[in-house]
Amino acid sequence: MTSNGASAISYGAQTTRRVGESAGKRGGGGGVGGHQKHHPRYNGGGGRFDGVTGKLYIGIGVLLICTFILFSCVVIDRSPQITIDPQLERLWSKPDSGNWRPSSTPRTKWPSPPFVSNGFVLVRCNGGLNQQRSAICNAVVAARIMNATLVLPELDTDNFWHDESANKGFKGIYDVEHFISTLRYDVNIVKKLPKHGRHRMTPFQLNPPRDAPLTWYTTEALKKMKKHGAVYLTPFSHRLSEEIDDSELQRLRCRVNYHALRFKPQIIKISNNIVRQLREEGHFIALHLRFEKDMLAFAGCFDIFNPQEQKILKDYREKHFAPKLLDYDRRRAIGKCPLTPEEVGLILRSMGFDNSTRIYIAAGEIFGGERFMAPFKKLFPRLENHNTVGGLENLEEESRGLVGSAVDYMVCLISEIFMPTYDGPSNFANNLLGHRLYYGFRTTIQPDRKSLAPIFINREQVHAEKFEQQVKKIMFNEKFGGPHQRVFPESFYTNSWPECFCQVSAKNNANKCPKDNVVEILEKQLLQKEYGEEEIKPLQQSNEAKYELE
C-alpha cells in the first residue's frame, strides 16, 4: 500500500516538472514574468492565448496529482482489513474479578494440631488422578476433625491405570515434603504408620458411607480409631460430603488442593516447557476432549457407533455401571450425550476461532479413533498433545499414565482458555474449573449441551440456516470463569467461591480480605526456596511466574 502511494506522489512530481518545462519552452525559458518584455509576440492576442495554455497545462498537472493520490487512497481502502471480534478478543484475557481474590487463610481462631493425637488415619484413594486429589483433601479434613495423625495417603494407581506406579504412589506424583510442610499448622502427617513394638500397628479397616457427614467421622470412625489406634478407610472416593456447614474446613480443603498438593519438580518442568513451546506462536486453547470409552458407556449414547463399537460400550457399561433403560434419541435431545469431536470443532468455529488456532488436547484414547477425529482436524489442523509437543519421552515407562495426566492438568491450568467438553462425572474437568477460578479467574468455555442439542439435531436434518449465529448466541451467554455463586449440582471442587475468596475494599466485613494472605506467603516461600532472595522481585512482578510455579 505504501509503495502505491509513493509511486503516485513521485509520478505527480515528475508530471509537474514536465508541465513546468513545457510552459518554460513556450515562455522563452523563463517564467511568465520578465521574459515577456523581450518578446513582442507575447503582447496582444497571441500572448494571451499562450498564457492560457500554460495555465491549462498546470491545471492538468494538478488534476493528475490529485487523481493519483485519490487512486492510491482507494487502493488502500480496498485492501483486506484484519478485524478482531470484540467478543472473541475478551476470551483471551481474564474475566472481571469484581475485586475478588483467592484466600484460604483462616478467618477465625485456628489452633495448631495437638502434640498427642487420638490415633492414625490411613486412606486408599481410588479412581483417577483428580478423584484421588479430592479424596486427599477429604482425608486431611477427616484427620483434622478427629484430632488424628494422617499417614501419607495411598494412591490406587494399579486398578485405574493398569501400570506399575502403585509402588511409588503419592511420592511418584507429588512433592511429599512440600505437602507435609504446607499443612503443618493444620494436621500432623507421617510418611508411614509407626511400629508397635517390633511390628507395625494393624489398623482397623472401615468402609465409609458415600458422602458421609462430619458426624460419622467424629463418632463411628473416631470410636474405632481410639480402640485400635489406627483406622484404614477404604475405598475413600467421595466419602465425605462436599457441602459442609463449616467455612474454615472448606478453606482447609482449598489449602490442601491449591497449595499443598504440588506436583514433583520434574512434572512442573515438563509442563512449563510445553506451555512455553505452545506460546511461542501466540495464544492456545487447552481442550479436555471427553470422548472416551468409559464416559460414552456411562452416558449410554451408542447409536452413532457401528455394531462392533456398540457391543464394546454395552459390555463396558454392564460391567461397571448399574442397569438402566437408555433412550438415545431422548438423551441426545436433552444434552446428556458427550459432544463429538466434530461438534466441538463446530462450536469453536461458530465462536470465531479460525483454523490457525492452536489447540492442546488433554484426553485419553478417543473412542472410534480417526473416524471421529478427522472432521475436527479438518476444522482445526493445529492440534497438539503432551506427546507431540514433547516432554514425556524421558519419564519412567511405568508411571507414564499418572504423570501424563498430571502434565495435562498443569498445561490446562496455565492455558489462557480451557474448554471441557463434558461436565458429567468428570473429575479432571471439574477440578480444573475450580483451580482456574482460584488462580486468577482464568477463562473457561463451558458448552451448554442442553441448549445446543436441538441446534445440532436441526443441522443434521439439513436445517443449517443460521446455525453459527444460534451457536454463538448460546456460547457467549456463558460466565467464562468469573466469580459466581455455587449452585447445585456444581461441586465445591468446581467452585469454592465465596468460602475460599475475599474481596478487596469489601463493603461487607465478612468478605474482607485478612491481613495475611496465604497465597502471597506460600508464593514467597516457594520463590525463596527455589530462586533465592535476590531473584524474587522480578519473578513476583510476573503473574505468569506465580501461576506456573504454583
Coordinates of C-alpha atoms in Angstrom, one line a residue:
M1 CA 0.0 0.0 0.0
T2 CA 2.8 2.4 0.8
S3 CA 4.6 1.7 -2.5
N4 CA 1.5 2.6 -4.5
G5 CA 1.1 5.9 -2.6
A6 CA 4.8 6.7 -3.1
S7 CA 4.6 5.9 -6.8
A8 CA 1.7 8.2 -7.2
I9 CA 3.4 11.1 -5.5
S10 CA 6.6 10.5 -7.5
Y11 CA 4.7 10.4 -10.7
G12 CA 2.9 13.6 -9.8
A13 CA 6.2 15.4 -9.1
Q14 CA 7.6 14.3 -12.5
T15 CA 4.4 15.4 -14.2
T16 CA 4.7 18.9 -12.5
R17 CA 8.3 19.2 -13.7
R18 CA 7.3 18.3 -17.3
V19 CA 4.4 20.8 -17.3
G20 CA 6.8 23.5 -16.0
E21 CA 9.4 22.6 -18.6
S22 CA 6.8 22.7 -21.4
A23 CA 5.5 26.1 -20.2
G24 CA 9.0 27.4 -19.9
K25 CA 9.8 26.5 -23.5
R26 CA 6.7 28.3 -24.7
G27 CA 7.6 31.2 -22.5
G28 CA 11.2 31.6 -23.6
G29 CA 12.7 29.5 -20.9
G30 CA 11.8 31.8 -18.0
G31 CA 8.6 32.5 -16.1
V32 CA 5.7 34.4 -17.4
G33 CA 7.2 37.5 -15.8
G34 CA 10.4 39.1 -17.1
H35 CA 10.8 37.5 -20.5
Q36 CA 7.5 38.7 -21.8
K37 CA 9.0 42.2 -22.3
H38 CA 11.7 40.9 -24.7
H39 CA 9.3 39.1 -27.0
P40 CA 6.7 41.4 -28.7
R41 CA 4.6 38.4 -29.8
Y42 CA 3.5 37.9 -26.2
N43 CA 1.7 41.2 -26.4
G44 CA -1.7 41.2 -27.9
G45 CA -3.9 38.2 -28.9
G46 CA -1.1 35.6 -29.4
G47 CA 0.4 36.3 -25.9
R48 CA -3.0 35.9 -24.2
F49 CA -3.5 32.5 -25.9
D50 CA -0.1 31.1 -24.8
G51 CA -0.7 32.3 -21.2
V52 CA -4.0 30.5 -21.1
T53 CA -2.4 27.4 -22.5
G54 CA 0.3 27.4 -19.8
K55 CA -2.3 27.7 -17.1
L56 CA -4.2 24.9 -18.7
Y57 CA -1.2 22.6 -18.5
I58 CA -0.6 23.5 -14.9
G59 CA -4.2 22.7 -14.1
I60 CA -3.9 19.3 -15.9
G61 CA -0.8 18.5 -13.8
V62 CA -2.6 19.4 -10.6
L63 CA -5.5 17.3 -11.7
L64 CA -3.3 14.3 -12.4
I65 CA -1.6 14.6 -9.0
C66 CA -5.0 14.6 -7.2
T67 CA -6.2 11.7 -9.4
F68 CA -3.2 9.5 -8.5
I69 CA -3.5 10.4 -4.8
L70 CA -7.2 9.6 -4.8
F71 CA -6.5 6.3 -6.6
S72 CA -3.9 5.3 -4.1
C73 CA -6.3 6.0 -1.3
V74 CA -9.0 3.9 -3.0
V75 CA -6.4 1.0 -3.3
I76 CA -5.7 1.3 0.5
D77 CA -9.3 1.3 1.4
R78 CA -10.0 -1.8 -0.7
S79 CA -7.2 -3.9 0.8
P80 CA -8.3 -6.6 3.2
Q81 CA -8.6 -5.5 6.8
I82 CA -7.9 -7.7 9.8
T83 CA -10.8 -7.2 12.3
I84 CA -10.9 -9.0 15.6
D85 CA -14.3 -9.8 17.1
P86 CA -14.5 -8.0 20.4
Q87 CA -16.4 -10.9 21.9
L88 CA -13.7 -13.3 20.9
E89 CA -10.9 -11.0 21.9
R90 CA -12.1 -10.8 25.5
L91 CA -11.8 -14.5 25.9
W92 CA -8.0 -14.3 25.7
S93 CA -7.9 -12.1 28.8
K94 CA -9.1 -12.9 32.3
P95 CA -12.8 -12.3 33.3
D96 CA -13.6 -9.5 35.6
S97 CA -12.8 -10.5 39.2
G98 CA -15.1 -8.0 40.8
N99 CA -12.2 -7.2 43.2
W100 CA -12.3 -10.8 44.5
R101 CA -9.1 -12.7 45.0
P102 CA -8.3 -16.2 46.3
S103 CA -7.7 -16.6 50.1
S104 CA -7.8 -19.8 52.1
T105 CA -6.3 -18.2 55.2
P106 CA -8.4 -19.0 58.3
R107 CA -10.7 -16.1 59.3
T108 CA -11.2 -17.2 62.8
K109 CA -9.1 -18.8 65.6
W110 CA -7.5 -21.9 64.1
P111 CA -5.5 -23.9 66.7
S112 CA -2.5 -26.0 65.6
P113 CA -2.9 -29.8 65.7
P114 CA -2.3 -31.4 69.2
F115 CA 1.1 -32.9 70.1
V116 CA -0.6 -36.1 71.1
S117 CA -3.3 -37.3 68.7
N118 CA -6.2 -39.7 69.1
G119 CA -4.6 -42.2 66.6
F120 CA -3.7 -42.6 63.0
V121 CA -5.8 -42.4 59.8
L122 CA -4.9 -44.2 56.6
V123 CA -6.8 -43.8 53.4
R124 CA -6.7 -45.5 50.0
C125 CA -7.7 -43.0 47.3
N126 CA -9.2 -44.9 44.3
G127 CA -10.1 -43.6 40.8
G128 CA -8.2 -41.3 38.5
L129 CA -5.7 -38.5 39.4
N130 CA -8.3 -35.9 40.2
Q131 CA -10.7 -38.2 42.0
Q132 CA -7.7 -39.0 44.2
R133 CA -7.0 -35.3 44.6
S134 CA -10.3 -34.6 46.1
A135 CA -10.0 -37.7 48.3
I136 CA -6.7 -36.4 49.7
C137 CA -8.4 -33.1 50.6
N138 CA -11.2 -35.0 52.4
A139 CA -8.6 -37.2 54.2
V140 CA -7.0 -34.1 55.7
V141 CA -10.3 -32.7 56.8
A142 CA -11.2 -36.1 58.4
A143 CA -7.9 -36.2 60.3
R144 CA -8.4 -32.6 61.5
I145 CA -11.8 -33.1 63.0
M146 CA -10.8 -36.4 64.6
N147 CA -7.6 -34.9 66.1
A148 CA -5.7 -37.7 64.3
T149 CA -2.4 -38.1 62.6
L150 CA -2.7 -38.7 58.9
V151 CA -0.5 -41.3 57.2
L152 CA 0.6 -40.2 53.7
P153 CA -2.4 -41.2 51.5
E154 CA -2.2 -44.3 49.3
L155 CA -3.0 -43.8 45.5
D156 CA -4.7 -46.8 44.0
T157 CA -3.0 -46.4 40.6
D158 CA -2.8 -50.1 39.8
N159 CA -6.6 -50.6 39.4
F160 CA -7.3 -47.5 37.4
W161 CA -4.2 -47.0 35.2
H162 CA -3.1 -50.7 34.9
D163 CA 0.5 -49.6 35.3
E164 CA 3.1 -50.4 37.9
S165 CA 3.3 -47.0 39.6
A166 CA 1.4 -48.2 42.6
N167 CA 4.7 -48.9 44.4
K168 CA 5.6 -45.2 44.1
G169 CA 2.2 -43.9 45.0
F170 CA 2.0 -40.4 46.4
K171 CA 5.7 -39.7 46.1
G172 CA 5.7 -40.6 42.5
I173 CA 3.5 -37.7 41.6
Y174 CA 3.5 -35.1 44.4
D175 CA 6.2 -33.2 46.4
V176 CA 5.9 -35.0 49.7
E177 CA 8.0 -32.6 51.8
H178 CA 6.1 -29.6 50.5
F179 CA 2.8 -31.4 51.3
I180 CA 3.8 -32.1 54.9
S181 CA 5.3 -28.7 55.5
T182 CA 2.5 -26.7 54.0
L183 CA -0.1 -28.4 56.2
R184 CA 2.0 -28.4 59.4
Y185 CA -0.4 -25.9 61.1
D186 CA -3.5 -27.9 60.1
V187 CA -2.8 -31.6 60.7
N188 CA 0.1 -33.9 61.7
I189 CA 1.3 -36.1 58.8
V190 CA 3.7 -39.0 58.8
K191 CA 5.0 -41.0 55.8
K192 CA 4.4 -44.4 57.3
L193 CA 2.4 -46.0 60.1
P194 CA 4.8 -46.3 63.1
K195 CA 5.8 -49.6 64.6
H196 CA 4.1 -51.0 67.7
G197 CA 7.0 -52.8 69.4
R198 CA 8.7 -55.0 66.7
H199 CA 5.7 -54.8 64.3
R200 CA 3.8 -52.1 62.7
M201 CA 0.3 -51.3 64.0
T202 CA -2.6 -53.1 62.4
P203 CA -5.3 -50.6 61.5
F204 CA -8.9 -51.4 61.7
Q205 CA -10.5 -51.4 58.2
L206 CA -13.6 -49.3 57.6
N207 CA -15.7 -48.6 54.5
P208 CA -17.1 -45.1 55.0
P209 CA -20.6 -44.3 53.6
R210 CA -20.6 -42.3 50.4
D211 CA -20.9 -38.5 51.1
A212 CA -20.7 -39.2 54.8
P213 CA -21.4 -36.3 57.2
L214 CA -18.8 -34.9 59.5
T215 CA -20.5 -36.6 62.4
W216 CA -19.8 -40.1 61.0
Y217 CA -16.1 -39.4 61.4
T218 CA -16.3 -37.9 64.9
T219 CA -18.4 -40.8 66.2
E220 CA -18.1 -44.1 64.3
A221 CA -14.6 -43.7 62.9
L222 CA -13.2 -42.0 66.0
K223 CA -14.5 -44.8 68.2
K224 CA -12.8 -47.5 66.2
M225 CA -9.6 -45.4 66.0
K226 CA -9.4 -45.0 69.8
K227 CA -9.9 -48.7 70.3
H228 CA -7.4 -49.9 67.7
G229 CA -5.0 -47.0 67.5
A230 CA -5.5 -46.6 63.7
V231 CA -8.2 -46.9 61.1
Y232 CA -7.9 -47.7 57.4
L233 CA -10.6 -46.0 55.3
T234 CA -11.0 -47.8 52.0
P235 CA -12.2 -47.1 49.4
F236 CA -12.0 -43.3 50.0
S237 CA -13.5 -41.7 46.9
H238 CA -16.4 -39.3 47.6
R239 CA -16.6 -40.5 51.2
L240 CA -17.1 -37.0 52.8
S241 CA -19.9 -34.7 51.9
E242 CA -18.8 -31.7 49.8
E243 CA -21.3 -29.3 51.3
I244 CA -20.4 -28.9 54.9
D245 CA -21.5 -26.1 57.1
D246 CA -18.1 -25.0 58.2
S247 CA -16.3 -22.4 56.1
E248 CA -13.0 -23.0 57.9
L249 CA -13.0 -26.6 56.9
Q250 CA -13.8 -25.7 53.4
R251 CA -10.9 -23.3 53.4
L252 CA -8.7 -26.1 54.7
R253 CA -9.8 -28.1 51.6
C254 CA -8.6 -25.2 49.4
R255 CA -5.2 -25.1 51.2
V256 CA -4.7 -28.8 50.5
N257 CA -5.9 -28.7 46.9
Y258 CA -4.4 -25.4 45.7
H259 CA -1.3 -25.1 47.9
A260 CA -0.2 -28.4 49.5
L261 CA -0.7 -30.7 46.5
R262 CA 2.1 -29.6 44.3
F263 CA 3.4 -31.9 41.6
K264 CA 7.0 -33.1 41.6
P265 CA 9.5 -30.6 40.1
Q266 CA 10.0 -32.8 37.1
I267 CA 6.3 -32.7 36.2
I268 CA 6.2 -28.9 36.6
K269 CA 9.3 -28.5 34.5
I270 CA 7.8 -30.6 31.6
S271 CA 4.5 -28.8 31.8
N272 CA 6.1 -25.3 31.7
N273 CA 8.3 -26.4 28.8
I274 CA 5.2 -27.5 26.8
V275 CA 3.4 -24.2 27.6
R276 CA 6.5 -22.2 26.5
Q277 CA 6.6 -24.1 23.2
L278 CA 2.9 -23.5 22.6
R279 CA 3.1 -19.8 23.4
E280 CA 6.0 -19.2 21.0
E281 CA 3.4 -18.8 18.3
G282 CA 0.8 -16.9 20.4
H283 CA -2.3 -18.0 22.2
F284 CA -3.5 -21.5 22.5
I285 CA -6.6 -23.3 23.8
A286 CA -6.5 -26.3 26.2
L287 CA -9.3 -28.7 25.3
H288 CA -10.4 -31.6 27.5
L289 CA -12.0 -33.8 24.9
R290 CA -14.0 -36.3 26.9
F291 CA -14.9 -38.7 24.1
E292 CA -13.6 -41.9 25.7
K293 CA -15.0 -45.4 26.2
D294 CA -15.9 -45.1 29.9
M295 CA -17.7 -41.8 29.5
L296 CA -19.6 -42.9 26.4
A297 CA -20.6 -46.1 28.2
F298 CA -21.8 -44.2 31.2
A299 CA -23.8 -41.8 29.1
G300 CA -25.4 -44.7 27.1
C301 CA -25.0 -42.9 23.8
F302 CA -24.4 -45.8 21.5
D303 CA -26.3 -45.1 18.2
I304 CA -23.6 -43.1 16.4
F305 CA -21.3 -46.1 16.6
N306 CA -21.0 -49.2 14.4
P307 CA -22.3 -52.6 15.8
Q308 CA -18.9 -53.7 17.0
E309 CA -18.2 -50.5 18.8
Q310 CA -21.7 -50.6 20.3
K311 CA -21.0 -54.1 21.7
I312 CA -17.8 -52.8 23.4
L313 CA -19.6 -49.9 25.0
K314 CA -22.6 -52.0 26.2
D315 CA -20.3 -54.7 27.7
Y316 CA -18.3 -52.0 29.5
R317 CA -21.5 -50.4 30.8
E318 CA -22.9 -53.7 32.0
K319 CA -19.6 -54.5 33.9
H320 CA -19.1 -51.1 35.5
F321 CA -22.5 -49.3 35.9
A322 CA -25.9 -50.1 37.3
P323 CA -28.6 -51.3 34.8
K324 CA -30.7 -48.6 33.3
L325 CA -33.0 -48.3 30.3
L326 CA -31.5 -45.7 28.0
D327 CA -33.2 -44.0 25.1
Y328 CA -30.5 -42.5 22.9
D329 CA -32.8 -40.0 21.0
R330 CA -34.2 -38.7 24.2
R331 CA -30.8 -38.4 26.0
R332 CA -29.4 -36.7 23.0
A333 CA -32.3 -34.2 22.8
I334 CA -31.7 -33.1 26.4
G335 CA -27.9 -32.8 26.1
K336 CA -27.0 -36.0 28.0
C337 CA -24.6 -37.2 25.4
P338 CA -20.9 -36.1 25.2
L339 CA -20.1 -33.8 22.3
T340 CA -18.4 -35.5 19.4
P341 CA -15.1 -34.0 18.3
E342 CA -16.8 -32.6 15.2
E343 CA -19.4 -30.8 17.3
V344 CA -16.7 -29.3 19.5
G345 CA -14.9 -28.0 16.3
L346 CA -18.2 -26.5 15.0
I347 CA -18.7 -24.7 18.4
L348 CA -15.3 -23.2 18.3
R349 CA -15.6 -22.2 14.6
S350 CA -19.0 -20.6 15.4
M351 CA -17.5 -18.6 18.2
G352 CA -15.0 -17.1 15.7
F353 CA -11.8 -19.2 16.2
D354 CA -10.2 -19.9 12.8
N355 CA -8.1 -22.8 11.5
S356 CA -4.9 -21.1 12.7
T357 CA -5.9 -21.6 16.3
R358 CA -3.5 -23.8 18.2
I359 CA -5.3 -26.4 20.4
Y360 CA -3.8 -28.6 23.1
I361 CA -5.8 -31.7 23.6
A362 CA -5.9 -33.4 27.0
A363 CA -7.7 -36.7 26.6
G364 CA -7.3 -40.4 26.8
E365 CA -7.9 -42.7 23.8
I366 CA -10.6 -41.2 21.6
F367 CA -13.2 -44.0 21.1
G368 CA -13.8 -44.6 17.4
G369 CA -10.4 -43.2 16.6
E370 CA -9.6 -41.3 13.4
R371 CA -13.2 -41.7 12.0
F372 CA -14.4 -39.2 14.7
M373 CA -11.2 -37.1 14.8
A374 CA -10.9 -36.4 11.1
P375 CA -13.7 -33.8 10.9
F376 CA -12.3 -32.0 13.9
K377 CA -8.7 -32.0 12.4
K378 CA -10.2 -30.6 9.1
L379 CA -11.6 -27.6 11.0
F380 CA -8.6 -27.1 13.3
P381 CA -5.4 -28.8 11.9
R382 CA -3.0 -27.3 14.5
L383 CA -3.6 -29.9 17.3
E384 CA -1.1 -30.9 19.9
N385 CA -0.8 -33.1 23.0
H386 CA 1.9 -33.8 25.5
N387 CA 3.5 -36.4 23.2
T388 CA 3.6 -34.2 20.0
V389 CA 4.9 -31.1 21.8
G390 CA 7.5 -33.2 23.6
G391 CA 8.5 -33.9 27.2
L392 CA 7.3 -37.4 28.3
E393 CA 9.9 -39.5 26.4
N394 CA 12.3 -39.3 29.3
L395 CA 9.9 -40.3 32.1
E396 CA 9.8 -43.7 33.6
E397 CA 7.7 -46.0 31.5
E398 CA 5.8 -47.5 34.4
S399 CA 4.5 -44.1 35.6
R400 CA 3.6 -42.7 32.2
G401 CA -0.2 -42.9 32.9
L402 CA -0.4 -40.8 36.1
V403 CA 2.4 -38.5 35.0
G404 CA 0.8 -37.9 31.6
S405 CA -2.5 -36.9 33.4
A406 CA -0.5 -34.6 35.8
V407 CA 1.2 -32.9 32.8
D408 CA -2.2 -32.4 31.1
Y409 CA -3.6 -31.0 34.3
M410 CA -0.8 -28.4 34.6
V411 CA -0.9 -27.3 30.9
C412 CA -4.7 -26.9 31.1
L413 CA -4.3 -24.9 34.4
I414 CA -1.9 -22.5 32.9
S415 CA -3.5 -22.0 29.5
E416 CA -5.3 -18.8 28.6
I417 CA -8.5 -20.6 27.7
F418 CA -9.7 -24.0 28.9
M419 CA -12.7 -25.9 27.4
P420 CA -14.1 -29.1 28.9
T421 CA -16.5 -30.8 26.5
Y422 CA -18.4 -32.9 29.1
D423 CA -19.4 -31.7 32.6
G424 CA -20.8 -35.0 33.8
P425 CA -18.8 -37.1 36.3
S426 CA -15.5 -35.8 35.0
N427 CA -13.2 -35.1 37.9
F428 CA -10.4 -33.8 35.7
A429 CA -12.6 -31.0 34.2
N430 CA -14.4 -30.2 37.4
N431 CA -11.2 -29.8 39.5
L432 CA -9.6 -27.7 36.8
L433 CA -12.5 -25.3 36.7
G434 CA -12.2 -24.8 40.4
H435 CA -8.4 -24.5 40.2
R436 CA -8.5 -21.9 37.4
L437 CA -11.2 -20.0 39.3
Y438 CA -8.9 -19.9 42.4
Y439 CA -5.8 -18.9 40.5
G440 CA -6.9 -15.7 38.8
F441 CA -10.3 -16.3 37.3
R442 CA -8.9 -17.8 34.1
T443 CA -11.2 -18.1 31.1
T444 CA -13.2 -21.3 30.7
I445 CA -15.6 -22.1 27.9
Q446 CA -18.4 -24.5 29.1
P447 CA -20.8 -25.6 26.3
D448 CA -24.4 -25.7 27.3
R449 CA -25.2 -29.1 25.8
K450 CA -28.9 -29.0 26.6
S451 CA -29.3 -25.7 24.7
L452 CA -27.0 -26.8 21.8
A453 CA -28.6 -30.2 21.3
P454 CA -31.6 -29.1 19.2
I455 CA -29.4 -26.9 17.1
F456 CA -27.1 -29.8 16.2
I457 CA -30.1 -32.1 15.6
N458 CA -31.6 -29.5 13.2
R459 CA -28.3 -29.2 11.4
E460 CA -28.2 -33.0 10.9
Q461 CA -31.7 -32.8 9.4
V462 CA -30.4 -30.3 6.7
H463 CA -31.8 -27.2 8.5
A464 CA -28.5 -25.4 8.8
E465 CA -29.7 -21.9 8.4
K466 CA -28.3 -19.5 10.9
F467 CA -26.5 -22.4 12.6
E468 CA -23.4 -20.4 13.5
Q469 CA -25.4 -17.4 14.8
Q470 CA -27.5 -19.7 17.0
V471 CA -24.5 -21.4 18.5
K472 CA -22.6 -18.2 19.0
K473 CA -25.6 -16.6 20.8
I474 CA -25.7 -19.5 23.3
M475 CA -21.9 -19.7 23.8
F476 CA -21.4 -16.0 24.5
N477 CA -24.1 -16.2 27.1
E478 CA -21.8 -18.1 29.5
K479 CA -19.9 -16.8 32.6
F480 CA -16.4 -17.8 31.2
G481 CA -14.8 -18.3 34.6
G482 CA -15.7 -15.2 36.6
P483 CA -16.7 -15.3 40.3
H484 CA -20.3 -16.7 40.7
Q485 CA -22.4 -18.3 43.3
R486 CA -22.2 -22.1 43.6
V487 CA -25.5 -23.7 42.7
F488 CA -26.3 -27.4 42.9
P489 CA -25.2 -29.7 41.3
E490 CA -22.0 -27.6 40.9
S491 CA -19.3 -29.1 43.2
F492 CA -17.3 -27.3 45.8
Y493 CA -14.2 -28.5 44.0
T494 CA -15.5 -26.9 40.8
N495 CA -16.4 -23.6 42.5
S496 CA -15.1 -22.8 46.0
W497 CA -16.5 -19.2 45.9
P498 CA -17.1 -17.5 48.2
E499 CA -15.5 -19.6 51.0
C500 CA -12.0 -19.5 49.6
F501 CA -12.1 -15.9 48.3
C502 CA -12.0 -12.5 49.8
Q503 CA -12.8 -9.1 48.4
V504 CA -10.5 -6.1 48.2
S505 CA -12.3 -3.0 49.6
A506 CA -15.2 -5.1 50.6
K507 CA -18.4 -3.4 51.9
N508 CA -19.3 -6.5 53.8
N509 CA -16.8 -7.2 56.6
A510 CA -17.5 -11.0 56.2
N511 CA -15.9 -10.8 52.7
K512 CA -13.0 -8.6 53.7
C513 CA -9.5 -10.0 53.0
P514 CA -7.4 -10.9 56.0
K515 CA -4.1 -9.2 56.6
D516 CA -2.0 -12.2 55.9
N517 CA -2.9 -13.9 52.6
V518 CA -1.8 -17.5 52.3
V519 CA -1.3 -17.2 48.5
E520 CA 1.3 -14.4 49.0
I521 CA 3.0 -16.2 51.9
L522 CA 3.3 -19.5 50.1
E523 CA 4.4 -17.9 46.9
K524 CA 7.2 -16.0 48.7
Q525 CA 8.4 -19.1 50.5
L526 CA 8.4 -21.1 47.2
L527 CA 10.4 -18.4 45.4
Q528 CA 12.9 -18.0 48.2
K529 CA 13.4 -21.8 48.3
E530 CA 13.9 -22.2 44.5
Y531 CA 15.4 -18.9 43.4
G532 CA 17.0 -17.1 46.3
E533 CA 16.2 -13.7 47.8
E534 CA 18.0 -11.7 45.1
E535 CA 15.8 -13.1 42.3
I536 CA 12.4 -12.9 44.0
K537 CA 11.3 -9.4 43.0
P538 CA 11.4 -9.7 39.2
L539 CA 9.6 -13.1 39.4
Q540 CA 6.9 -11.7 41.8
Q541 CA 6.2 -8.9 39.2
S542 CA 5.3 -11.6 36.7
N543 CA 1.8 -13.1 37.1
E544 CA 2.8 -16.0 34.8
A545 CA 5.6 -16.9 37.2
K546 CA 3.1 -17.2 40.0
Y547 CA 0.7 -19.5 38.1
E548 CA 3.4 -21.6 36.6
L549 CA 5.4 -22.2 39.7
E550 CA 2.4 -22.8 41.9

